[in-house]
GROMACS .gro file of C-alpha atoms in nm:
model
  479
    1MET     CA    1   2.073   1.139  26.642
    2PRO     CA    2   1.708   1.052  26.699
    3THR     CA    3   1.430   1.305  26.646
    4LEU     CA    4   1.217   1.385  26.949
    5ASN     CA    5   0.939   1.158  26.824
    6ARG     CA    6   1.183   0.876  26.757
    7ALA     CA    7   1.342   0.919  27.101
    8GLN     CA    8   1.002   0.902  27.269
    9THR     CA    9   0.910   0.592  27.069
   10ASN     CA   10   1.242   0.430  27.163
   11ALA     CA   11   1.188   0.508  27.529
   12MET     CA   12   0.838   0.362  27.528
   13LYS     CA   13   0.960   0.036  27.375
   14GLU     CA   14   1.246   0.006  27.621
   15LEU     CA   15   1.027   0.082  27.921
   16LEU     CA   16   0.779  -0.183  27.815
   17ARG     CA   17   1.069  -0.429  27.780
   18ILE     CA   18   1.200  -0.367  28.132
   19ALA     CA   19   0.857  -0.320  28.292
   20PRO     CA   20   0.857  -0.663  28.465
   21VAL     CA   21   1.161  -0.550  28.662
   22ILE     CA   22   1.109  -0.181  28.725
   23ASP     CA   23   0.738  -0.198  28.802
   24GLU     CA   24   0.798  -0.425  29.101
   25LEU     CA   25   1.101  -0.222  29.210
   26GLY     CA   26   0.889   0.093  29.197
   27ARG     CA   27   0.618  -0.065  29.412
   28VAL     CA   28   0.869  -0.172  29.679
   29PHE     CA   29   1.009   0.180  29.718
   30ASP     CA   30   0.674   0.358  29.677
   31GLU     CA   31   0.511   0.150  29.950
   32ALA     CA   32   0.798   0.246  30.180
   33GLY     CA   33   0.733   0.613  30.108
   34HIS     CA   34   1.035   0.672  29.885
   35GLU     CA   35   1.078   0.794  29.530
   36ILE     CA   36   1.294   0.596  29.289
   37PHE     CA   37   1.390   0.704  28.938
   38LEU     CA   38   1.554   0.538  28.639
   39VAL     CA   39   1.830   0.787  28.573
   40GLY     CA   40   2.133   0.903  28.379
   41GLY     CA   41   2.282   0.682  28.112
   42SER     CA   42   1.994   0.436  28.140
   43VAL     CA   43   1.743   0.703  28.036
   44ARG     CA   44   1.974   0.833  27.765
   45ASP     CA   45   2.023   0.485  27.621
   46ALA     CA   46   1.649   0.413  27.641
   47LEU     CA   47   1.586   0.726  27.433
   48LEU     CA   48   1.852   0.612  27.186
   49GLY     CA   49   1.696   0.265  27.171
   50SER     CA   50   2.009   0.094  27.306
   51LEU     CA   51   1.932   0.019  27.670
   52GLY     CA   52   2.117  -0.288  27.795
   53ALA     CA   53   2.075  -0.501  28.107
   54ASP     CA   54   2.256  -0.255  28.338
   55LEU     CA   55   2.005  -0.022  28.504
   56ASP     CA   56   2.089   0.286  28.714
   57PHE     CA   57   1.846   0.434  28.963
   58THR     CA   58   1.847   0.718  29.212
   59THR     CA   59   1.627   0.738  29.521
   60SER     CA   60   1.527   0.951  29.816
   61ALA     CA   61   1.605   0.654  30.045
   62LEU     CA   62   1.931   0.660  30.239
   63PRO     CA   63   2.176   0.372  30.178
   64ASP     CA   64   2.066   0.159  30.475
   65GLU     CA   65   1.702   0.190  30.369
   66THR     CA   66   1.791   0.119  30.006
   67GLU     CA   67   1.974  -0.197  30.104
   68ALA     CA   68   1.681  -0.321  30.310
   69LEU     CA   69   1.431  -0.247  30.033
   70LEU     CA   70   1.641  -0.414  29.765
   71LYS     CA   71   1.659  -0.730  29.976
   72ARG     CA   72   1.280  -0.748  29.952
   73PHE     CA   73   1.314  -0.721  29.574
   74THR     CA   74   1.594  -0.976  29.517
   75PRO     CA   75   1.811  -1.205  29.732
   76THR     CA   76   2.129  -1.096  29.552
   77THR     CA   77   2.255  -0.759  29.673
   78TRP     CA   78   2.589  -0.605  29.764
   79ALA     CA   79   2.702  -0.290  29.940
   80ILE     CA   80   3.052  -0.233  29.806
   81GLY     CA   81   2.963   0.126  29.710
   82LYS     CA   82   2.758   0.196  30.019
   83GLU     CA   83   2.987   0.471  30.149
   84TYR     CA   84   2.911   0.657  29.825
   85GLY     CA   85   2.540   0.589  29.858
   86THR     CA   86   2.520   0.301  29.608
   87ILE     CA   87   2.373  -0.043  29.663
   88GLY     CA   88   2.395  -0.306  29.389
   89ALA     CA   89   2.167  -0.596  29.307
   90ILE     CA   90   2.103  -0.867  29.050
   91ARG     CA   91   1.753  -0.965  28.947
   92ARG     CA   92   1.688  -1.254  28.708
   93SER     CA   93   1.368  -1.226  28.508
   94GLU     CA   94   1.253  -1.403  28.193
   95GLY     CA   95   1.601  -1.527  28.109
   96VAL     CA   96   1.771  -1.190  28.160
   97GLU     CA   97   2.015  -1.106  28.440
   98TRP     CA   98   1.955  -0.741  28.528
   99GLN     CA   99   2.243  -0.557  28.694
  100ILE     CA  100   2.090  -0.289  28.913
  101GLU     CA  101   2.251  -0.001  29.102
  102VAL     CA  102   2.049   0.229  29.325
  103THR     CA  103   2.212   0.547  29.458
  104THR     CA  104   2.078   0.797  29.709
  105PHE     CA  105   2.022   1.147  29.565
  106ARG     CA  106   2.372   1.294  29.545
  107ALA     CA  107   2.531   1.635  29.588
  108ASP     CA  108   2.904   1.549  29.570
  109VAL     CA  109   3.178   1.808  29.524
  110TYR     CA  110   3.558   1.816  29.502
  111ARG     CA  111   3.737   2.041  29.746
  112ASP     CA  112   4.040   2.232  29.617
  113ASP     CA  113   4.284   2.021  29.816
  114SER     CA  114   4.121   1.679  29.764
  115ARG     CA  115   4.181   1.407  29.505
  116LYS     CA  116   3.851   1.237  29.592
  117PRO     CA  117   3.495   1.370  29.585
  118GLU     CA  118   3.334   1.462  29.915
  119VAL     CA  119   3.017   1.255  29.938
  120ALA     CA  120   2.699   1.440  30.028
  121PHE     CA  121   2.341   1.322  29.992
  122GLY     CA  122   2.072   1.540  29.839
  123ASP     CA  123   1.699   1.566  29.900
  124SER     CA  124   1.539   1.605  29.554
  125ILE     CA  125   1.559   1.464  29.205
  126ASP     CA  126   1.622   1.808  29.052
  127GLY     CA  127   1.910   1.864  29.293
  128ASP     CA  128   2.053   1.526  29.199
  129LEU     CA  129   2.021   1.589  28.824
  130VAL     CA  130   2.186   1.933  28.832
  131ARG     CA  131   2.494   1.765  28.981
  132ARG     CA  132   2.528   1.528  28.686
  133ASP     CA  133   2.784   1.570  28.412
  134PHE     CA  134   2.578   1.651  28.100
  135THR     CA  135   2.217   1.731  28.026
  136VAL     CA  136   2.180   1.412  27.818
  137ASN     CA  137   2.269   1.223  28.138
  138ALA     CA  138   2.050   1.442  28.358
  139MET     CA  139   1.709   1.299  28.271
  140ALA     CA  140   1.504   1.064  28.487
  141ILE     CA  141   1.186   0.858  28.483
  142ASN     CA  142   0.983   0.811  28.800
  143VAL     CA  143   0.958   0.433  28.824
  144ALA     CA  144   0.626   0.439  29.010
  145THR     CA  145   0.442   0.702  28.800
  146LYS     CA  146   0.645   0.682  28.474
  147ALA     CA  147   0.669   1.064  28.479
  148PHE     CA  148   0.957   1.195  28.266
  149VAL     CA  149   1.183   1.442  28.449
  150ASP     CA  150   1.398   1.670  28.231
  151PRO     CA  151   1.458   2.004  28.403
  152TYR     CA  152   1.771   2.094  28.202
  153GLY     CA  153   1.672   2.023  27.842
  154GLY     CA  154   1.848   1.691  27.800
  155LEU     CA  155   1.595   1.557  27.551
  156ASP     CA  156   1.643   1.854  27.316
  157ASP     CA  157   2.022   1.822  27.345
  158LEU     CA  158   2.000   1.451  27.273
  159ALA     CA  159   1.801   1.522  26.957
  160ASP     CA  160   2.047   1.797  26.856
  161GLY     CA  161   2.356   1.590  26.938
  162ILE     CA  162   2.503   1.847  27.177
  163LEU     CA  163   2.689   1.799  27.504
  164ARG     CA  164   2.607   2.070  27.758
  165THR     CA  165   2.627   2.077  28.137
  166PRO     CA  166   2.313   2.112  28.354
  167SER     CA  167   2.469   2.394  28.557
  168THR     CA  168   2.739   2.623  28.418
  169PRO     CA  169   3.045   2.433  28.294
  170GLU     CA  170   3.259   2.614  28.551
  171ILE     CA  171   3.043   2.489  28.839
  172SER     CA  172   3.014   2.140  28.692
  173PHE     CA  173   3.388   2.098  28.631
  174SER     CA  174   3.474   2.250  28.966
  175ASP     CA  175   3.243   1.998  29.137
  176ASP     CA  176   3.410   1.710  28.949
  177PRO     CA  177   3.701   1.789  28.712
  178LEU     CA  178   3.688   1.439  28.566
  179ARG     CA  179   3.380   1.551  28.376
  180MET     CA  180   3.613   1.733  28.135
  181LEU     CA  181   3.752   1.397  28.029
  182ARG     CA  182   3.402   1.251  28.014
  183ALA     CA  183   3.314   1.523  27.764
  184ALA     CA  184   3.580   1.384  27.533
  185ARG     CA  185   3.467   1.024  27.585
  186PHE     CA  186   3.099   1.102  27.522
  187ALA     CA  187   3.184   1.314  27.218
  188SER     CA  188   3.351   1.007  27.068
  189ARG     CA  189   3.109   0.746  27.194
  190LEU     CA  190   2.791   0.929  27.095
  191GLY     CA  191   2.925   1.131  26.803
  192PHE     CA  192   2.800   1.451  26.971
  193THR     CA  193   2.934   1.807  26.943
  194VAL     CA  194   3.063   1.964  27.263
  195ALA     CA  195   2.902   2.303  27.321
  196PRO     CA  196   3.143   2.599  27.275
  197GLU     CA  197   3.105   2.718  27.633
  198VAL     CA  198   3.193   2.369  27.756
  199VAL     CA  199   3.506   2.358  27.537
  200ALA     CA  200   3.607   2.703  27.662
  201ALA     CA  201   3.569   2.595  28.026
  202MET     CA  202   3.772   2.281  27.960
  203ALA     CA  203   4.057   2.496  27.828
  204ASP     CA  204   4.033   2.750  28.110
  205MET     CA  205   4.014   2.485  28.384
  206ALA     CA  206   4.250   2.219  28.243
  207ASP     CA  207   4.482   2.240  28.545
  208ARG     CA  208   4.188   2.144  28.769
  209ILE     CA  209   4.227   1.784  28.644
  210ASP     CA  210   4.546   1.761  28.850
  211ILE     CA  211   4.348   1.696  29.169
  212VAL     CA  212   4.180   1.385  29.024
  213SER     CA  213   4.340   1.050  29.104
  214VAL     CA  214   4.547   0.892  28.828
  215GLU     CA  215   4.334   0.577  28.844
  216ARG     CA  216   4.018   0.770  28.752
  217ILE     CA  217   4.198   0.955  28.473
  218GLN     CA  218   4.330   0.626  28.333
  219ALA     CA  219   3.982   0.473  28.340
  220GLU     CA  220   3.842   0.764  28.137
  221LEU     CA  221   4.130   0.755  27.889
  222THR     CA  222   4.078   0.381  27.844
  223GLY     CA  223   3.705   0.429  27.798
  224LEU     CA  224   3.770   0.693  27.532
  225LEU     CA  225   4.024   0.478  27.346
  226LEU     CA  226   3.786   0.181  27.341
  227THR     CA  227   3.512   0.374  27.161
  228ASP     CA  228   3.463   0.310  26.790
  229GLU     CA  229   3.587   0.657  26.693
  230PRO     CA  230   3.817   0.805  26.960
  231ARG     CA  231   3.983   1.061  26.730
  232GLU     CA  232   3.748   1.351  26.807
  233GLY     CA  233   3.769   1.300  27.182
  234LEU     CA  234   4.149   1.276  27.177
  235ASP     CA  235   4.178   1.587  26.962
  236LEU     CA  236   3.948   1.771  27.205
  237LEU     CA  237   4.180   1.680  27.493
  238VAL     CA  238   4.478   1.812  27.297
  239ARG     CA  239   4.304   2.133  27.182
  240THR     CA  240   4.194   2.223  27.534
  241GLY     CA  241   4.531   2.149  27.695
  242LEU     CA  242   4.394   1.865  27.907
  243ALA     CA  243   4.615   1.601  27.743
  244GLU     CA  244   4.918   1.809  27.843
  245ARG     CA  245   4.830   1.744  28.208
  246PHE     CA  246   4.841   1.363  28.199
  247LEU     CA  247   4.962   1.251  27.853
  248PRO     CA  248   5.200   1.528  27.736
  249GLU     CA  249   5.364   1.299  27.480
  250LEU     CA  250   5.049   1.317  27.266
  251PRO     CA  251   5.040   1.695  27.205
  252ALA     CA  252   5.420   1.683  27.173
  253LEU     CA  253   5.367   1.494  26.846
  254LYS     CA  254   5.248   1.822  26.694
  255LEU     CA  255   5.598   1.885  26.563
  256GLU     CA  256   5.654   2.212  26.386
  257ILE     CA  257   5.668   2.135  26.015
  258ASP     CA  258   5.976   2.292  25.857
  259GLU     CA  259   5.935   2.519  25.558
  260HIS     CA  260   6.026   2.240  25.316
  261ALA     CA  261   5.776   1.994  25.470
  262HIS     CA  262   6.043   1.731  25.518
  263HIS     CA  263   5.822   1.507  25.728
  264LYS     CA  264   5.453   1.432  25.770
  265ASP     CA  265   5.246   1.566  26.058
  266VAL     CA  266   5.328   1.306  26.324
  267TYR     CA  267   5.024   1.393  26.537
  268GLU     CA  268   4.773   1.355  26.252
  269HIS     CA  269   4.958   1.044  26.135
  270SER     CA  270   4.919   0.888  26.481
  271LEU     CA  271   4.545   0.956  26.489
  272THR     CA  272   4.512   0.803  26.144
  273VAL     CA  273   4.708   0.495  26.253
  274LEU     CA  274   4.464   0.460  26.545
  275ASP     CA  275   4.167   0.487  26.307
  276GLN     CA  276   4.317   0.220  26.081
  277ALA     CA  277   4.410  -0.008  26.370
  278ILE     CA  278   4.049   0.001  26.491
  279ALA     CA  279   3.925  -0.086  26.143
  280LEU     CA  280   4.172  -0.377  26.123
  281GLU     CA  281   4.073  -0.494  26.471
  282LYS     CA  282   3.714  -0.526  26.351
  283ALA     CA  283   3.806  -0.674  26.013
  284ARG     CA  284   4.019  -0.943  26.177
  285GLY     CA  285   3.741  -1.036  26.421
  286HIS     CA  286   3.883  -0.891  26.745
  287GLU     CA  287   3.712  -0.716  27.033
  288PRO     CA  288   3.829  -0.362  27.121
  289ASP     CA  289   4.181  -0.400  27.261
  290ILE     CA  290   4.343  -0.131  27.476
  291VAL     CA  291   4.692  -0.261  27.394
  292ASN     CA  292   4.631  -0.231  27.019
  293ARG     CA  293   4.494   0.118  27.060
  294LEU     CA  294   4.760   0.254  27.292
  295ALA     CA  295   5.030   0.115  27.062
  296ALA     CA  296   4.868   0.271  26.755
  297LEU     CA  297   4.832   0.609  26.922
  298LEU     CA  298   5.173   0.623  27.090
  299HIS     CA  299   5.406   0.421  26.865
  300ASP     CA  300   5.580   0.737  26.738
  301ILE     CA  301   5.617   0.925  27.068
  302GLY     CA  302   5.995   0.883  27.040
  303LYS     CA  303   6.006   1.108  26.732
  304PRO     CA  304   6.016   1.452  26.902
  305ALA     CA  305   6.323   1.347  27.105
  306THR     CA  306   6.503   1.192  26.807
  307ARG     CA  307   6.430   1.442  26.529
  308ARG     CA  308   6.747   1.552  26.352
  309PHE     CA  309   6.806   1.756  26.037
  310GLU     CA  310   7.062   1.593  25.809
  311GLY     CA  311   7.106   1.815  25.506
  312SER     CA  312   6.777   1.813  25.318
  313LYS     CA  313   6.638   1.523  25.525
  314VAL     CA  314   6.474   1.492  25.862
  315THR     CA  315   6.554   1.172  26.053
  316PHE     CA  316   6.411   1.002  26.360
  317HIS     CA  317   6.680   0.740  26.419
  318HIS     CA  318   6.601   0.496  26.703
  319HIS     CA  319   6.264   0.654  26.776
  320ASP     CA  320   6.131   0.302  26.823
  321VAL     CA  321   6.370   0.230  27.110
  322VAL     CA  322   6.329   0.574  27.266
  323GLY     CA  323   5.952   0.550  27.226
  324ALA     CA  324   5.937   0.216  27.404
  325LYS     CA  325   6.114   0.371  27.705
  326LEU     CA  326   5.888   0.675  27.708
  327ILE     CA  327   5.579   0.457  27.685
  328THR     CA  328   5.693   0.243  27.976
  329LYS     CA  329   5.740   0.551  28.192
  330ARG     CA  330   5.413   0.718  28.093
  331LEU     CA  331   5.186   0.413  28.114
  332LYS     CA  332   5.330   0.323  28.455
  333ALA     CA  333   5.258   0.678  28.569
  334LEU     CA  334   4.899   0.628  28.449
  335SER     CA  335   4.872   0.307  28.655
  336TYR     CA  336   4.815   0.074  28.360
  337PRO     CA  337   4.864  -0.294  28.446
  338THR     CA  338   5.216  -0.426  28.399
  339HIS     CA  339   5.116  -0.662  28.119
  340VAL     CA  340   4.963  -0.371  27.924
  341VAL     CA  341   5.274  -0.157  27.973
  342LYS     CA  342   5.506  -0.434  27.857
  343SER     CA  343   5.296  -0.522  27.554
  344VAL     CA  344   5.261  -0.164  27.430
  345ALA     CA  345   5.632  -0.098  27.482
  346LYS     CA  346   5.725  -0.416  27.296
  347LEU     CA  347   5.502  -0.332  27.001
  348THR     CA  348   5.654   0.015  26.983
  349ASP     CA  349   6.003  -0.129  26.991
  350LEU     CA  350   5.915  -0.368  26.706
  351HIS     CA  351   5.695  -0.148  26.489
  352LEU     CA  352   5.973  -0.071  26.237
  353ARG     CA  353   6.101  -0.427  26.211
  354PHE     CA  354   5.898  -0.508  25.900
  355HIS     CA  355   6.041  -0.215  25.707
  356GLY     CA  356   6.387  -0.365  25.726
  357TYR     CA  357   6.263  -0.645  25.502
  358SER     CA  358   5.976  -0.489  25.306
  359ASP     CA  359   6.189  -0.420  24.998
  360GLY     CA  360   6.346  -0.763  24.983
  361ALA     CA  361   6.270  -1.132  25.001
  362TRP     CA  362   6.195  -1.282  25.339
  363SER     CA  363   6.424  -1.576  25.414
  364ASP     CA  364   6.299  -1.853  25.640
  365ALA     CA  365   6.542  -1.729  25.904
  366ALA     CA  366   6.406  -1.374  25.887
  367VAL     CA  367   6.049  -1.501  25.922
  368ARG     CA  368   6.141  -1.714  26.224
  369ARG     CA  369   6.323  -1.422  26.385
  370TYR     CA  370   6.025  -1.191  26.329
  371VAL     CA  371   5.790  -1.443  26.492
  372ARG     CA  372   6.034  -1.519  26.774
  373ASP     CA  373   6.084  -1.153  26.863
  374ALA     CA  374   5.712  -1.074  26.846
  375GLY     CA  375   5.621  -1.370  27.066
  376GLY     CA  376   5.268  -1.341  27.198
  377GLU     CA  377   5.228  -0.997  27.039
  378LEU     CA  378   5.245  -1.123  26.679
  379GLU     CA  379   4.880  -1.058  26.589
  380ARG     CA  380   4.893  -0.713  26.745
  381LEU     CA  381   5.215  -0.644  26.557
  382HIS     CA  382   5.039  -0.741  26.234
  383ILE     CA  383   4.767  -0.486  26.310
  384LEU     CA  384   5.006  -0.207  26.412
  385THR     CA  385   5.239  -0.254  26.115
  386ARG     CA  386   4.954  -0.259  25.864
  387ALA     CA  387   4.786   0.042  26.030
  388ASP     CA  388   5.113   0.235  26.026
  389CYS     CA  389   5.095   0.271  25.648
  390THR     CA  390   4.931   0.611  25.595
  391THR     CA  391   5.103   0.717  25.276
  392ARG     CA  392   4.886   0.888  25.014
  393ASN     CA  393   5.104   0.741  24.740
  394ARG     CA  394   4.878   0.462  24.615
  395GLN     CA  395   5.162   0.276  24.445
  396ARG     CA  396   5.370   0.273  24.763
  397ALA     CA  397   5.069   0.182  24.979
  398THR     CA  398   4.986  -0.109  24.749
  399ARG     CA  399   5.347  -0.229  24.755
  400LEU     CA  400   5.363  -0.220  25.136
  401ARG     CA  401   5.027  -0.396  25.171
  402ARG     CA  402   5.132  -0.673  24.934
  403ALA     CA  403   5.469  -0.708  25.107
  404TYR     CA  404   5.300  -0.756  25.443
  405GLU     CA  405   5.050  -1.000  25.297
  406GLU     CA  406   5.351  -1.195  25.167
  407LEU     CA  407   5.503  -1.192  25.516
  408GLU     CA  408   5.184  -1.318  25.680
  409TRP     CA  409   5.157  -1.588  25.415
  410ARG     CA  410   5.517  -1.694  25.479
  411ILE     CA  411   5.451  -1.707  25.855
  412ASP     CA  412   5.147  -1.930  25.799
  413GLU     CA  413   5.342  -2.150  25.558
  414LEU     CA  414   5.632  -2.202  25.799
  415ALA     CA  415   5.396  -2.247  26.092
  416SER     CA  416   5.235  -2.541  25.912
  417GLN     CA  417   5.577  -2.703  25.879
  418GLU     CA  418   5.730  -2.615  26.215
  419GLU     CA  419   5.616  -2.526  26.566
  420LEU     CA  420   5.669  -2.161  26.480
  421ALA     CA  421   5.439  -2.017  26.744
  422ALA     CA  422   5.647  -2.182  27.018
  423LEU     CA  423   5.994  -2.132  26.877
  424ARG     CA  424   6.242  -2.304  27.110
  425PRO     CA  425   6.601  -2.428  27.076
  426HIS     CA  426   6.672  -2.784  26.969
  427LEU     CA  427   6.746  -2.890  27.330
  428ASP     CA  428   6.609  -2.764  27.660
  429GLY     CA  429   6.812  -2.661  27.964
  430THR     CA  430   6.808  -3.004  28.125
  431GLN     CA  431   6.931  -3.171  27.807
  432ILE     CA  432   7.204  -2.910  27.767
  433MET     CA  433   7.335  -2.978  28.118
  434GLU     CA  434   7.327  -3.355  28.057
  435VAL     CA  435   7.514  -3.331  27.725
  436LEU     CA  436   7.781  -3.092  27.856
  437GLY     CA  437   7.801  -3.229  28.210
  438ILE     CA  438   7.755  -2.887  28.366
  439LYS     CA  439   7.541  -2.742  28.644
  440PRO     CA  440   7.292  -2.453  28.623
  441GLY     CA  441   7.468  -2.125  28.548
  442ARG     CA  442   7.568  -1.872  28.286
  443GLU     CA  443   7.706  -2.138  28.051
  444VAL     CA  444   7.362  -2.302  28.022
  445GLY     CA  445   7.211  -1.970  27.917
  446GLU     CA  446   7.483  -1.918  27.655
  447ALA     CA  447   7.428  -2.267  27.514
  448TYR     CA  448   7.053  -2.212  27.508
  449ALA     CA  449   7.098  -1.883  27.317
  450PHE     CA  450   7.332  -2.054  27.065
  451LEU     CA  451   7.083  -2.333  26.995
  452LEU     CA  452   6.790  -2.090  26.968
  453GLU     CA  453   6.977  -1.877  26.717
  454HIS     CA  454   7.068  -2.188  26.515
  455ARG     CA  455   6.704  -2.298  26.524
  456THR     CA  456   6.594  -1.955  26.407
  457GLU     CA  457   6.850  -1.940  26.128
  458HIS     CA  458   6.831  -2.297  25.998
  459GLY     CA  459   6.505  -2.446  26.123
  460PRO     CA  460   6.458  -2.765  26.328
  461VAL     CA  461   6.716  -3.047  26.326
  462PRO     CA  462   6.706  -3.401  26.474
  463GLU     CA  463   6.812  -3.437  26.837
  464ASP     CA  464   7.133  -3.629  26.760
  465GLU     CA  465   7.242  -3.355  26.521
  466ALA     CA  466   7.161  -3.093  26.786
  467VAL     CA  467   7.382  -3.278  27.036
  468LEU     CA  468   7.675  -3.270  26.790
  469LEU     CA  469   7.619  -2.898  26.723
  470LEU     CA  470   7.619  -2.828  27.096
  471ARG     CA  471   7.938  -3.026  27.159
  472ASP     CA  472   8.117  -2.853  26.870
  473TRP     CA  473   8.008  -2.513  27.003
  474TRP     CA  474   8.122  -2.605  27.354
  475ALA     CA  475   8.460  -2.720  27.230
  476ALA     CA  476   8.513  -2.401  27.028
  477ARG     CA  477   8.404  -2.187  27.322
  478ASN     CA  478   8.655  -2.349  27.555
  479ALA     CA  479   8.941  -2.379  27.305
   0.00000   0.00000   0.00000
């Protein structure tokens, strides 16, 4: 966290950097008799020295006036958010494309029976700021005068690394319950501590999140998972009971440990797998990936339903299959895109596959089958399987790591010899029908499956040999 002096120095540098844009914008609104302020996350990020090209403003002008004024400032504007008081614009200056949003002073609230906020416009900057989620997001800078506006102590909280609400947490979370999830996201993104009274209100008001649309909840969950260190935010959601309202499978991983400690803490294991998957994502040169992260967090959600005590052992037979079904149901309920749902479910279904081979040699057929079944999720499966090793036994951890390195090496070796990434049978459907003299139907699918399995087990063969194999199979099938 920056000291107050460092924050002020950061802000000065950032304001000088964006001056060519905001100075003119300030003049346009000031000459029309309106106030306009750089606000919220833009001020916070300026104080942290990390302001990007997206700038948020708030103004005394109503939306129609804002739109007209912005058109004097730049030819590129849009009014998609106009009903909520927001007008957007793009301004290109000195090689930078500035994304600008200007919103009329707001005073929105949720009603008890509504899943959407009721839009209301305010009449002062202080009234707008008190309606914001946290004090570190409730600071503003008057664009015309450069006066710093901080009525709720956001600068001190930024320096102390604390998340507090401008009004009481109860009022803030009643106005917009989604702010409880934002507390978790900002705790992870900024590395801040959530004030005790805020945590207490989150626990007391957890059921209030039920009135928020599932799409907004999913967006916050995704934002949290895509931070560099989501563990603290996720644990906050579990501790306060919020996760129970929209992702009950996560707190359900807190299985009661039996007196003999026959299995590891599945909840803590899952958070550790997520940590390790993020580290691998970075190490392997990938951008933050919501599929990777959902799979890492939820790959074991089938364990509570499959836990059995067998003598002195605890088993979770088929938790991969059960987990894939649970994930499909939950992620659909959270309105995740179909491709995300399918990918996460597939990774969960496959996450134990490696362990069936880790103690033995990988045959060419086993490698081909592993690649074939993973399909387009192979790289993600590499990350999940490696991340899933959380044992504290160094010898076992080293053995598993080396075994997986051997597998990846074998995949690369075979891929250089065969078209492993696009594993297909020796003949396609058209060729199968020509060889057997049949029309499209179930028999073509059976023949295709036979040839694909042969290709997986034995590798590629010349086309004439494939034709003989197919005819022999067809004869035996119809004998």
